[in-house]
Coordinates of C-alpha atoms and ligand atoms in Angstrom, one line a residue:
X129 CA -24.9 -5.9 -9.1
X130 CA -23.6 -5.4 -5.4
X131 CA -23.9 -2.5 -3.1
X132 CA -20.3 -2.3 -1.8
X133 CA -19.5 0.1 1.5
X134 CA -15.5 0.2 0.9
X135 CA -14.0 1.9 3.8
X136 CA -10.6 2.9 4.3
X137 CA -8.2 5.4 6.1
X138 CA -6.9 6.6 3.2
X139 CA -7.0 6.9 -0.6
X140 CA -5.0 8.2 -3.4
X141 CA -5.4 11.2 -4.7
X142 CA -7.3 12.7 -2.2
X143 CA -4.9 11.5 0.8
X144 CA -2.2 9.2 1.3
X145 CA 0.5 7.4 2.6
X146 CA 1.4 4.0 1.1
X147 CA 0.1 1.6 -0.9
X148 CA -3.2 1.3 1.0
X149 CA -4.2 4.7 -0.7
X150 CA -3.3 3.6 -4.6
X151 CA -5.3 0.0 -3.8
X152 CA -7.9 2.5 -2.8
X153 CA -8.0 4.7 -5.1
X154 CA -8.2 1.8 -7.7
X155 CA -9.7 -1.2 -6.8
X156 CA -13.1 0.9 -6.4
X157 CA -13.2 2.4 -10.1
X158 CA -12.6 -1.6 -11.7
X159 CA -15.4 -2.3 -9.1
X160 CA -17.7 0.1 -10.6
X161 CA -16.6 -0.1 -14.1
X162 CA -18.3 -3.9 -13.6
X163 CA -21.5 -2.6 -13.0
X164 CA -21.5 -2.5 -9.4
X165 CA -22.8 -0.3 -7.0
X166 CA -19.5 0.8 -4.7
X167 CA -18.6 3.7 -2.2
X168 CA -15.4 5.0 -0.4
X169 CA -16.0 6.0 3.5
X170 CA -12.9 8.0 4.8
X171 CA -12.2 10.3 7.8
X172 CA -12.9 13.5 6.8
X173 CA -9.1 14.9 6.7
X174 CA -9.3 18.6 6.1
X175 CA -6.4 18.1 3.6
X176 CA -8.5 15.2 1.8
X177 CA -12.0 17.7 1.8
X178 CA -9.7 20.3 -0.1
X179 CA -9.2 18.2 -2.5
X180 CA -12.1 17.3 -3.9
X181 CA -16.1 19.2 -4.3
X182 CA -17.4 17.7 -1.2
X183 CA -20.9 18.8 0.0
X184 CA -23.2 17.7 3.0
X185 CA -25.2 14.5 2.4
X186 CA -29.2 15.6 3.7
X187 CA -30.5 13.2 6.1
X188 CA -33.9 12.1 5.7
X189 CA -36.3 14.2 8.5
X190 CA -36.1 12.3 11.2
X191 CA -33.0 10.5 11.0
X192 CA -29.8 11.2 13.0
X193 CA -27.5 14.0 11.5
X194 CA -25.4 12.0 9.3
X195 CA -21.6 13.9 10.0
X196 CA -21.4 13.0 6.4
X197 CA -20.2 14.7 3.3
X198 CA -20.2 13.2 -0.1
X199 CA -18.0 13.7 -3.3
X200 CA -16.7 12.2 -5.8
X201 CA -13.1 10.5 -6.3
X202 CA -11.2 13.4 -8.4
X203 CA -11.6 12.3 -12.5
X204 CA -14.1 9.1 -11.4
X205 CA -17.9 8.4 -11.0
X206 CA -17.3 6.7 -7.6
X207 CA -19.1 8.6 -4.6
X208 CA -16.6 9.3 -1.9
X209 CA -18.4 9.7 1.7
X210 CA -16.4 11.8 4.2
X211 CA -16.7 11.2 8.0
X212 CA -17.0 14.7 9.7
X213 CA -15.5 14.6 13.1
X214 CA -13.8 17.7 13.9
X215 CA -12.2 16.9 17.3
X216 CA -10.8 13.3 15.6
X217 CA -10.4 14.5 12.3
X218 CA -10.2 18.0 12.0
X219 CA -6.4 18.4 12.0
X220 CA -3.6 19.0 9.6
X221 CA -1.2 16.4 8.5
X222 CA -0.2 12.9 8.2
X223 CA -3.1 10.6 9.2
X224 CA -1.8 8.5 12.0
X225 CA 1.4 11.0 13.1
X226 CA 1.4 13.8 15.3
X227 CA 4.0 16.5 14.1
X228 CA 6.5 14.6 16.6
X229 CA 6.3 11.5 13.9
X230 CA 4.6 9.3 16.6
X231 CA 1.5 8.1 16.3
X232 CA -1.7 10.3 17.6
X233 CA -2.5 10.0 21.1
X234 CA -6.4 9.2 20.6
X235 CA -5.6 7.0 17.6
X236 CA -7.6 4.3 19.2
X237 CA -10.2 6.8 20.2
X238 CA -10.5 7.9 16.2
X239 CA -11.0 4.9 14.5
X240 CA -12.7 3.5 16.7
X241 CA -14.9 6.9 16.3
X242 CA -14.8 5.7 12.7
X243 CA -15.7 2.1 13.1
X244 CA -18.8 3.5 14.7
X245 CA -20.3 5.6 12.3
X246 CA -19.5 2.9 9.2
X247 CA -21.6 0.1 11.2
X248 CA -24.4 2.7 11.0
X249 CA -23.9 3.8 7.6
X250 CA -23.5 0.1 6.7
X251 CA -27.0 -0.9 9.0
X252 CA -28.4 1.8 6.9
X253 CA -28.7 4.3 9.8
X254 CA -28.1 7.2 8.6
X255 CA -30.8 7.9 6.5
X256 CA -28.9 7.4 3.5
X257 CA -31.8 5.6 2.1
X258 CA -28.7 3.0 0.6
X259 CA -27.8 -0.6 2.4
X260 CA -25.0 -2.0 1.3
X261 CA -24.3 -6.2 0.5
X262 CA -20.5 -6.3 1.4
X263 CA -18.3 -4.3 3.8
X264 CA -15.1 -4.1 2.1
X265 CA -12.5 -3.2 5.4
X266 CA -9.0 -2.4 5.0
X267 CA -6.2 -2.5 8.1
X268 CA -6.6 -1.9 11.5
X269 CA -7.9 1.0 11.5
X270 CA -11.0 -0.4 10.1
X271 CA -10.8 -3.6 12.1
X272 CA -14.4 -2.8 14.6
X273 CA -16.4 -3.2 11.8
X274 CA -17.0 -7.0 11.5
X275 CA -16.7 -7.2 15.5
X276 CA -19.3 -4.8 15.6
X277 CA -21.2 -5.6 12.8
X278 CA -21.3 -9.1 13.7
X279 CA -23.7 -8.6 16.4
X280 CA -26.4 -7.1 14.1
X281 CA -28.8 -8.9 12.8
X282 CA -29.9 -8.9 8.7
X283 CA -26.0 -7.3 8.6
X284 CA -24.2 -6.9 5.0
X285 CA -21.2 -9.8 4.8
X286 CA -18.0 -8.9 5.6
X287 CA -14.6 -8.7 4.0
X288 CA -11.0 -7.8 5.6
X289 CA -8.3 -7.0 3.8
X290 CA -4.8 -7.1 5.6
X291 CA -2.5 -4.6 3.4
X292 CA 0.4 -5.1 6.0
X293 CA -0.1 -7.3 9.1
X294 CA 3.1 -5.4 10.9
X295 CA 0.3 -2.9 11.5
X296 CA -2.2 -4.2 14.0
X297 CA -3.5 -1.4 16.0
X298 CA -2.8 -2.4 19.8
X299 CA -4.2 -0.3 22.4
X300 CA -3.8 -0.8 26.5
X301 CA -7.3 -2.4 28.0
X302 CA -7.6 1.1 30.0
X303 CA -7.9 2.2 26.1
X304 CA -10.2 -0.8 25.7
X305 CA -12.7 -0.2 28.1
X306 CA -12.2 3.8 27.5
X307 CA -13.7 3.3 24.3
X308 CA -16.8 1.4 25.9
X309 CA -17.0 -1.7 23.9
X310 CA -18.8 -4.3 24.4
X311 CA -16.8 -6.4 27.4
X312 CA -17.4 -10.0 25.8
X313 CA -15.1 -8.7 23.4
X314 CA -12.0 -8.5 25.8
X315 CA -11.4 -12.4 24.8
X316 CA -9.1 -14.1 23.2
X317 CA -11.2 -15.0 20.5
X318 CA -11.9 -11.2 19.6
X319 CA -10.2 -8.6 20.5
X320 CA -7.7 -9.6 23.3
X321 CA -4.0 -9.7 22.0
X322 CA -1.6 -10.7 24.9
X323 CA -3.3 -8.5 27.3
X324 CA -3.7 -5.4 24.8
X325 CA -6.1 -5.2 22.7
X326 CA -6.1 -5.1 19.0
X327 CA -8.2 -3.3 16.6
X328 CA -6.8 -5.8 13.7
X329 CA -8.3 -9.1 15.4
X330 CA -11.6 -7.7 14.5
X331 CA -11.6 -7.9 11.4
X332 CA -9.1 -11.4 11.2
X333 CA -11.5 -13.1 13.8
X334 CA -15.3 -11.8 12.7
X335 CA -14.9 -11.0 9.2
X336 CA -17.0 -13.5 6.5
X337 CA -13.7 -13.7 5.0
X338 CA -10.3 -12.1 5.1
X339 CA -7.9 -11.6 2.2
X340 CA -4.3 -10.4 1.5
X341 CA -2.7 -8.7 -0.9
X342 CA -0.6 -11.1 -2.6
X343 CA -1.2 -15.4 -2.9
X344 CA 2.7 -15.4 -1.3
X345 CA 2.2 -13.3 1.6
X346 CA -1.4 -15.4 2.5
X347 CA 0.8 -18.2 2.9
X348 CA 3.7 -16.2 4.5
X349 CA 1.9 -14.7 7.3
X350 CA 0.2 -18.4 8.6
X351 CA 4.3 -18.8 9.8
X352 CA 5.8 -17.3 12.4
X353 CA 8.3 -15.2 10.7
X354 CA 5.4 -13.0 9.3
X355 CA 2.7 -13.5 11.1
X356 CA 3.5 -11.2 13.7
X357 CA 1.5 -13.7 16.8
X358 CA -1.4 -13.8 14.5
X359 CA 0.0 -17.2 12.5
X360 CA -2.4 -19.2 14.6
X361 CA -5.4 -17.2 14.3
X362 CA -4.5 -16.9 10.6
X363 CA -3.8 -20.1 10.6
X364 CA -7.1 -21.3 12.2
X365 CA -9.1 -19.4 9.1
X366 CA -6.7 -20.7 6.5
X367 CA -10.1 -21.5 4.7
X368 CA -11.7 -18.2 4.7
X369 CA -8.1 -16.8 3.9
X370 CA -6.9 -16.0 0.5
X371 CA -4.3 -13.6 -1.6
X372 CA -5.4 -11.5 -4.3
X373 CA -2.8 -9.7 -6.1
X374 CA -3.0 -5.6 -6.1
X375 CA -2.9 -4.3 -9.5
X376 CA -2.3 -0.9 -10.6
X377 CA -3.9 2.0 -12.3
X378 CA -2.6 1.4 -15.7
X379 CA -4.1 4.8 -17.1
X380 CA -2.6 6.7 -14.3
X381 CA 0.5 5.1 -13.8
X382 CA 1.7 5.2 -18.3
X383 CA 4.8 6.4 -18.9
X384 CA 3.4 7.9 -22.7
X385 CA 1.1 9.9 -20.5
X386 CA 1.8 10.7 -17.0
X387 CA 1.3 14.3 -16.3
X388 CA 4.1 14.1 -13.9
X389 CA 6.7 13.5 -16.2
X390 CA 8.4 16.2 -18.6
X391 CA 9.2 13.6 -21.1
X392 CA 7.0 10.7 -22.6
X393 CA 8.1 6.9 -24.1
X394 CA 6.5 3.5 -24.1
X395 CA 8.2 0.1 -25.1
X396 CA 8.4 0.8 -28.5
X397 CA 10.2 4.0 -28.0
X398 CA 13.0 3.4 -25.4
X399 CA 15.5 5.7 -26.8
X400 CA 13.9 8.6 -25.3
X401 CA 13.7 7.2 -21.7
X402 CA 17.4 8.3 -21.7
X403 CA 15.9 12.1 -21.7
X404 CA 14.5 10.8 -18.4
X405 CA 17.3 10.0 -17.3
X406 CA 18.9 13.0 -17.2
X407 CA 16.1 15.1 -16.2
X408 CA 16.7 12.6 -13.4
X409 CA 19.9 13.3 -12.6
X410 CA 19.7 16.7 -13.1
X411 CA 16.9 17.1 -10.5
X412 CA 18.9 15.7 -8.1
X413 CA 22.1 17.6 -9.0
X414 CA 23.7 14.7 -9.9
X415 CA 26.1 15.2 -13.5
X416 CA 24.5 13.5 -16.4
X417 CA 25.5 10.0 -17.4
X418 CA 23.9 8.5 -19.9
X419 CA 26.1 5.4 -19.1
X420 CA 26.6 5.4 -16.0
X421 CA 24.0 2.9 -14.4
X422 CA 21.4 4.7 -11.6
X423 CA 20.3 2.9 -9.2
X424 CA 16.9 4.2 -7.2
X425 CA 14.9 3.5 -4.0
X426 CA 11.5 5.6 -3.5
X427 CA 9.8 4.2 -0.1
X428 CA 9.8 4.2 3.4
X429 CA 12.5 4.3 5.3
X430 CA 12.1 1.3 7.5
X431 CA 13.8 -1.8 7.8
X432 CA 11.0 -3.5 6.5
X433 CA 11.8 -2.5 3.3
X434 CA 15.3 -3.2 3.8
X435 CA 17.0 0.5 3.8
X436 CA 18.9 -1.1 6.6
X437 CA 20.5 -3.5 3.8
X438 CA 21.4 -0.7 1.7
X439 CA 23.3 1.7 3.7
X440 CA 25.2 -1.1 5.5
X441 CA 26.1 -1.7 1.3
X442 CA 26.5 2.0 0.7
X443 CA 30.3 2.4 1.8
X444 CA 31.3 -0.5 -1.4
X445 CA 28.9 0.8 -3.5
X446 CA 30.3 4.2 -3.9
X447 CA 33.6 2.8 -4.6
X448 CA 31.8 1.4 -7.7
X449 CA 31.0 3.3 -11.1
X450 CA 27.4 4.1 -10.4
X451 CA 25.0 6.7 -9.1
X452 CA 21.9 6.3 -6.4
X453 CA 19.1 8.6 -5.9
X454 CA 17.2 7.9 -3.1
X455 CA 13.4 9.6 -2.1
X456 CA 11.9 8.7 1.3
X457 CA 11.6 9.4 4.9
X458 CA 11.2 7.1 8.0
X459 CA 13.4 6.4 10.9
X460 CA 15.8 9.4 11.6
X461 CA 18.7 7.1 12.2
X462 CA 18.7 5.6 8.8
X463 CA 17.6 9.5 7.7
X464 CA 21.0 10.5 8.9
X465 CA 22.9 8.2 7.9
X466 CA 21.9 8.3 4.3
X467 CA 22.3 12.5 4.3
X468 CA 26.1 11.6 6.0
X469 CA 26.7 9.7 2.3
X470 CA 25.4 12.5 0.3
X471 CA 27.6 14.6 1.7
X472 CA 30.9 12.2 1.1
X473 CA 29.9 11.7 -2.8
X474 CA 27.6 14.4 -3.9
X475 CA 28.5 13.4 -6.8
X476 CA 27.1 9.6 -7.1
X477 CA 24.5 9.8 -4.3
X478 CA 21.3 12.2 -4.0
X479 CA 19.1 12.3 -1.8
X480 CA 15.4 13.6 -1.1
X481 CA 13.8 13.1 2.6
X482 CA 9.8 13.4 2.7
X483 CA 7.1 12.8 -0.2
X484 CA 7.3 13.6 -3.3
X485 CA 4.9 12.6 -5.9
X486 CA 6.3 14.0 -8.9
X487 CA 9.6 13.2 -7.8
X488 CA 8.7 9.7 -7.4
X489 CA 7.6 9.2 -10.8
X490 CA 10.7 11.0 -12.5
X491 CA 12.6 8.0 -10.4
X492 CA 10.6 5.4 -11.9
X493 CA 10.6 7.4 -15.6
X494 CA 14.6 7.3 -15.2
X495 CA 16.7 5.1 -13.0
X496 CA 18.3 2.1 -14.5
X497 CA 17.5 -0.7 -11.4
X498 CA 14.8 -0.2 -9.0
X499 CA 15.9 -1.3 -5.4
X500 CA 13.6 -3.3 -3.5
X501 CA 15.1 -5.7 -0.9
X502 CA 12.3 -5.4 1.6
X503 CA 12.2 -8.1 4.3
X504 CA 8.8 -8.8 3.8
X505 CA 6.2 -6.6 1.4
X506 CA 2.6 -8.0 1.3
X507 CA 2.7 -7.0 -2.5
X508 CA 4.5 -3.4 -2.9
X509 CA 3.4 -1.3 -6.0
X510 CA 6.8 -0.1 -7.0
X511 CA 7.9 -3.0 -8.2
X512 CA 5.1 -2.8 -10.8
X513 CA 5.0 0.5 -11.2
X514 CA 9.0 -0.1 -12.3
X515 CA 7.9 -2.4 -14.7
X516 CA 5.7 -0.3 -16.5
X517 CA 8.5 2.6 -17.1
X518 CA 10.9 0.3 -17.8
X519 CA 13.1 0.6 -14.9
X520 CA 14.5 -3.2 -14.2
X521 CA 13.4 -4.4 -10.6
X522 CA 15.7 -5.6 -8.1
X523 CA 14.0 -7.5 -5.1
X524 CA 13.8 -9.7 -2.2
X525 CA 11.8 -12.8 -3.3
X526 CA 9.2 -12.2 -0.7
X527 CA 5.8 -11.7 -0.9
X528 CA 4.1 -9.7 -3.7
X529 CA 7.6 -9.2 -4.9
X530 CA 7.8 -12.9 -5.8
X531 CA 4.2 -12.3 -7.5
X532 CA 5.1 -10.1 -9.5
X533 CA 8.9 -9.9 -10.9
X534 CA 10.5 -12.5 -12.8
X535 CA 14.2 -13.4 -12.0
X536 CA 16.5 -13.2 -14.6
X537 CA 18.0 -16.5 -14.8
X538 CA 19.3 -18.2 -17.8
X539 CA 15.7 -19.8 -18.2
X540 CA 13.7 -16.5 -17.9
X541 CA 16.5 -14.8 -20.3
X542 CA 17.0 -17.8 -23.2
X543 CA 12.5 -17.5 -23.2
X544 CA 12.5 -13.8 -22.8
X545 CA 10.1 -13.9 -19.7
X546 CA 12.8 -11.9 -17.3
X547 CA 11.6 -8.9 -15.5
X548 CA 14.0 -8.2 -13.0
X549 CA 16.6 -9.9 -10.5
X550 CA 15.5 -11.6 -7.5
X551 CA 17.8 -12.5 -4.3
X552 CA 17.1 -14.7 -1.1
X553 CA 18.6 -13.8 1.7
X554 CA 18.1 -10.6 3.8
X555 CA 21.8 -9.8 4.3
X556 CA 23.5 -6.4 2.8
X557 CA 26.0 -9.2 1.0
X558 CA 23.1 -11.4 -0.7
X559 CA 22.1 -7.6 -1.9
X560 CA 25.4 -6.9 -2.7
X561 CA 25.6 -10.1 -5.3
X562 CA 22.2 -8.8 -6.7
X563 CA 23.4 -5.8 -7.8
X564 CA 26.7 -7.0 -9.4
X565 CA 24.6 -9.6 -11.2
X566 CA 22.0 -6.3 -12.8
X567 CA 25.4 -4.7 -13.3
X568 CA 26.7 -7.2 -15.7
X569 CA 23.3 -7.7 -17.2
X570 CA 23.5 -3.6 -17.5
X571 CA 26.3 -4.2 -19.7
X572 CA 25.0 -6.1 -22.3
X573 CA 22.8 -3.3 -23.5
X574 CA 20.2 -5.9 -25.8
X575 CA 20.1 -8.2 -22.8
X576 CA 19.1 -5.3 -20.4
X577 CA 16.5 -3.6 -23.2
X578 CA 14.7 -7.1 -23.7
X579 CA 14.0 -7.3 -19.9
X580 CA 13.1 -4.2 -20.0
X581 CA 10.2 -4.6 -22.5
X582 CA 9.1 -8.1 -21.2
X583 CA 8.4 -5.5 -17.9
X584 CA 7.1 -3.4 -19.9
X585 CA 4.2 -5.6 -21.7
X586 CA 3.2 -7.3 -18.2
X587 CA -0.3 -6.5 -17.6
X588 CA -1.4 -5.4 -14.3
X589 CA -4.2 -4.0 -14.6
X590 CA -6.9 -4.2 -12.1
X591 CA -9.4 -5.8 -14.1
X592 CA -8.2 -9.8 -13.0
X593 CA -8.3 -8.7 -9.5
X594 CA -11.1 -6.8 -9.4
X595 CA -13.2 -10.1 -11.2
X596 CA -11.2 -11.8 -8.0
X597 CA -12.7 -9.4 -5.1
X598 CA -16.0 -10.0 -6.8
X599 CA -16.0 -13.8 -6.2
X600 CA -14.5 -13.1 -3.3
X601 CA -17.5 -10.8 -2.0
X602 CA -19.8 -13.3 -3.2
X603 CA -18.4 -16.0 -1.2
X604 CA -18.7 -14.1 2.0
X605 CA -22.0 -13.3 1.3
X606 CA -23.1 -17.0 1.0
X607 CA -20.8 -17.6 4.6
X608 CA -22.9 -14.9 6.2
X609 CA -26.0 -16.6 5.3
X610 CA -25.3 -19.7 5.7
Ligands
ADP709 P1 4.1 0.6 1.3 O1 2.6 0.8 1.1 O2 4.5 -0.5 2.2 O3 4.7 1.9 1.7 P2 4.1 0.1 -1.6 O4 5.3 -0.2 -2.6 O5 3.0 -0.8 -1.6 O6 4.7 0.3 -0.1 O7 3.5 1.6 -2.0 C1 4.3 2.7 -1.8 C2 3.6 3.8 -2.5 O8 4.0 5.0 -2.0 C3 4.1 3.9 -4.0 O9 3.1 4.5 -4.8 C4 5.4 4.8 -3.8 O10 5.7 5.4 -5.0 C5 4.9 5.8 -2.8 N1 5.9 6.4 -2.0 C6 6.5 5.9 -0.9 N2 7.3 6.8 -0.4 C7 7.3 7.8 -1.2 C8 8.0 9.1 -1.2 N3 8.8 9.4 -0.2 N4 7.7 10.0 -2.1 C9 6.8 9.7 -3.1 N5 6.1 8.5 -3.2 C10 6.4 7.6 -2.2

C-alpha cells in the first residue's frame, strides 16, 4: 500500500474545465480501489467547497494552521483536501480566467501559493499526522513541487504528469524573483525558459519521473512539432519518460445509466439510441431526422482541436444532406463565425456557446459522427467517451486519438475491429474526405451498426492504467532512493 499526495488544479465533479478534471476525478478512485492510501489537494474554489461537505482539518497543538479543509470526492471514499487562500482563491469563476477570458493577473503568484503549501503538506508539515510516498503532480500549475521538493531531504518521490504541454505556465523573471524563489533556480536546467520562467520545467526537470497521457503523444512531444521548446529537455529524460493511456469512468460515463440522459440503451439495444437522437435535435431546435446523418463537436474552441478545420469546411458542408450541433466556447473569432452559420441554416446547424454538461452527454447519447480533427490531443476523452454511446469517432490520427480509435479500413471492417475513421493531414480538405468516407459508411446501415458496437465493447476502464501509475510510482520511488 502507498500513501499518494495527488494534487491538481482541478477535478470533476467538484470543478472543471477539461480533461485534467475527469483524469482527476478518476484515476484517484481505481487508485484506492487497489488498496492504496490516496488524496486529492485542490485550491479551495468557493464554487468547488459548495459542492461538496467540506470541514476544517484540526492541526495538531502546536503546528502551523493548516489553511486546510477536507471532504470527500462527491459519491467516493477518497479524501479531498482543500487549500484555503482567500485572496488567491476566494473568487468566482473559471480557475485560470478572469471574467475578461484572460488569464488571472497573479496566476503565477497562486500556484505558486499552491506549490507551497503541497511541499508542506507533502514534508508532513502541517500536522496532518499523514506523509505521503509519491507526489502525484499534474500541469503547470503544479510544476514547484518537484523543484521545491527536491531540495528536501527524506522527501516523498515524485511524479509529473503533462496533460497538455501547450500549457507551460511562463511568467516574466520580475514575476520570478517576485515570488522569492530560490535564485539557483533561475537556470537553464530548472526553471529558466528563454529568459521567462516556467512553472512546467519543474516538474519536466526535477520530477523522479514524468509521464504523458497517451504512449503516442510521449513520443510526439520529444519532436519539435509538439514539443513546444521542451523536445530537448524531454528529450534528455526520454528514460524517465513514458505514456500511460487516460481511461474513463465507465460507471459514470454508461449510456444504460447516465443520469444526464432522458433515454437509456447499451449495445444490445441500439434501436432506442434513435430516441436520442431526436431528443437531440430537438434540444437544439433542429427538425427531427431519423435519417438524416448528425454530425457533433463538444470541446474547446481552439485551433488545437481543429475548429479552425471545420468552419473553413462549413460553407460545403451545408450544401450537403446533414445536420451539425456544435457545444463549446473558446476564441471569439471562431465564436462568431460559427453563430454567422447558424443563422444562414438554422435549419442544419445549432449551436451552443459555453459548458454544458448535460448537454454534452445528450451529444454523445445522439449524434451519428463525433468530430475530432484536433492538431494534436495528448489523449482527449471524447473520443472514448463516443465510443461508449455509440456515436462513430472521426479524428486526426494524433496522439491519444491514434490510441484509442480504430480506422475503418477494409482490414479493420472485413475483422470487425473498426471504431471510427481516422485522417492524416491537418487541412479542412483531408477533413473534408473523412467525412465523405463516414458518410458512405453511414449509408450502409449494418456496416455503420457493427462499428458502432466494436466502439461500444472497447474497454477503457481505468483499471489497466491505474495498475500502470502504480508501477510507475514505484519506479520513481526506487529513482529517488537510489
Ligand atoms: P481537453 O481537456 O483538451 O479540453 P478532452 O477531450 O481531453 O479535451 O476533455 C474534454 C472534456 O471536457 C470532455 O469531458 C468534454 O465532454 C468536456 N467539454 C469540453 N467542452 C465542453 C462544453 N462546452 N460543454 C460540456 N463539456 C465540455
Amino acid at each position: 500500500m502507498m500513501k499518494i499526495l495527488f494534487v491538481t488544479s482541478e477535478v470533476y465533479p467538484l470543478i472543471k474545465t477539461g480533461g485534467l478534471a475527469d483524469v482527476s476525478g478518476s484515476l484517484p478512485i481505481a487508485l484506492k480501489s487497489l488498496g492504496h492510501d490516496i488524496r486529492i489537494l485542490i485550491p479551495g474554489y468557493p464554487s468547488a467547497l459548495a459542492q461538496g461537505a467540506f470541514e476544517w482539518v484540526e492541526a495538531i497543538p502546536g503546528t502551523k494552521t493548516p489553511k486546510l479543509q477536507k471532504g470527500l470526492l462527491p459519491g467516493t471514499q477518497v479524501p479531498v483536501l482543500a487549500f484555503i487562500d482567500d485572496i488567491h482563491f476566494g473568487r468566482p469563476g473559471n480557475p485560470y480566467l478572469g471574467p475578461d477570458g484572460l488569464p488571472w493577473p497573479d496566476n503565477a503568484e497562486r500556484f505558486s501559493t499552491f506549490c507551497h503549501l503541497a511541499t508542506d503538506l507533502a514534508m508532513d508539515r502541517l500536522g496532518l499526522d499523514w506523509k505521503p510516498d509519491i507526489v502525484h503532480c499534474n500541469d503547470w500549475q503544479t510544476g514547484l513541487i518537484p523543484a521545491l521538493l527536491n531540495d528536501e531531504i527524506n522527501r516523498p518521490a515524485t511524479v509529473f504528469t503533462i496533460h497538455n504541454l501547450a500549457y507551460q505556465g511562463t511568467f516574466s523573471h520580475d514575476m520570478f524573483l517576485k515570488l522569492r524563489l530560490p535564485l539557483r533556480f533561475w537556470s537553464p536546467n530548472a526553471l529558466e525558459f528563454y529568459g521567462q520562467m516556467s512553472f512546467i520545467k519543474g516538474g519536466l526537470v526535477f520530477a523522479d519521473r514524468i509521464s504523458t497521457v497517451s504512449p503516442t503523444y510521449a513520443r510526439e512531444i520529444q519532436g519539435a512539432e509538439f514539443g513546444c521548446g521542451l523536445e530537448g529537455l524531454l528529450t534528455h529524460r526520454s528514460a524517465k519518460l513514458s505514456g500511460i493511456l487516460n481511461g474513463i469512468d465507465m460507471a459514470d460515463w454508461n449510456p444504460a445509466s447516465d443520469p444526464y440522459l432522458p433515454v437509456h440503451f447499451d449495445r444490445e439495444h441500439l434501436p432506442q439510441r434513435q430516441e436520442a437522437k431526436a431528443l437531440l435535435q430537438t434540444a437544439f431546435g433542429l427538425p427531427i431526422a431519423a435519417k438524416t446523418p448528425l454530425l457533433a463537436w463538444v470541446g474547446r474552441l481552439v485551433e488545437q482541436k481543429g475548429i479552425d478545420l471545420l468552419v473553413d469546411l462549413l460553407p460545403r458542408l451545408m450544401a450537403l444532406p446533414l445536420q451539425i450541433v456544435l457545444i463549446g466556447s473558446g476564441d471569439s473569432r471562431f465564436e462568431q463565425s460559427l453563430q454567422h452559420w447558424t443563422k444562414l441554416f438554422p435549419d442544419k446547424f445549432a449551436l451552443r456557446l459555453g459548458y454544458d454538461e448535460a448537454r454534452a452527454r445528450l451529444v454523445e447519447a445522439g449524434t451519428d459522427l463525433f468530430l475530432m480533427p484536433s492538431r494534436f490531443e495528448p489523449c482527449g476523452l471524447n473520443q472514448m467517451y463516443s465510443q461508449r454511446y455509440g456515436a462513430i469517432p472521426l479524428v486526426r490520427r494524433a496522439g491519444g486519438l491514434a490510441d484509442t480509435v480504430v480506422d475503418a479500413d477494409a482490414v479493420a471492417l472485413k475483422e470487425g475491429t473498426a471504431t471510427g475513421l481516422l485522417f492524416k493531414e491537418a487541412t479542412p480538405e483531408a477533413l473534408y474526405d473523412a467525412i465523405e468516407r463516414a458518410l458512405a459508411l453511414y449509408q450502409k446501415p449494418s456496416v455503420w451498426r457493427a462499428i458502432q458496437k466494436s466502439g461500444m465493447a472497447r474497454d477503457f476502464s481505468w483499471a489497466l492504467s491505474a495498475q500502470q501509475y502504480v508501477e510507475l510510482y514505484a519506479e520513481a520511488d526506487h529513482d529517488r532512493q537510489t
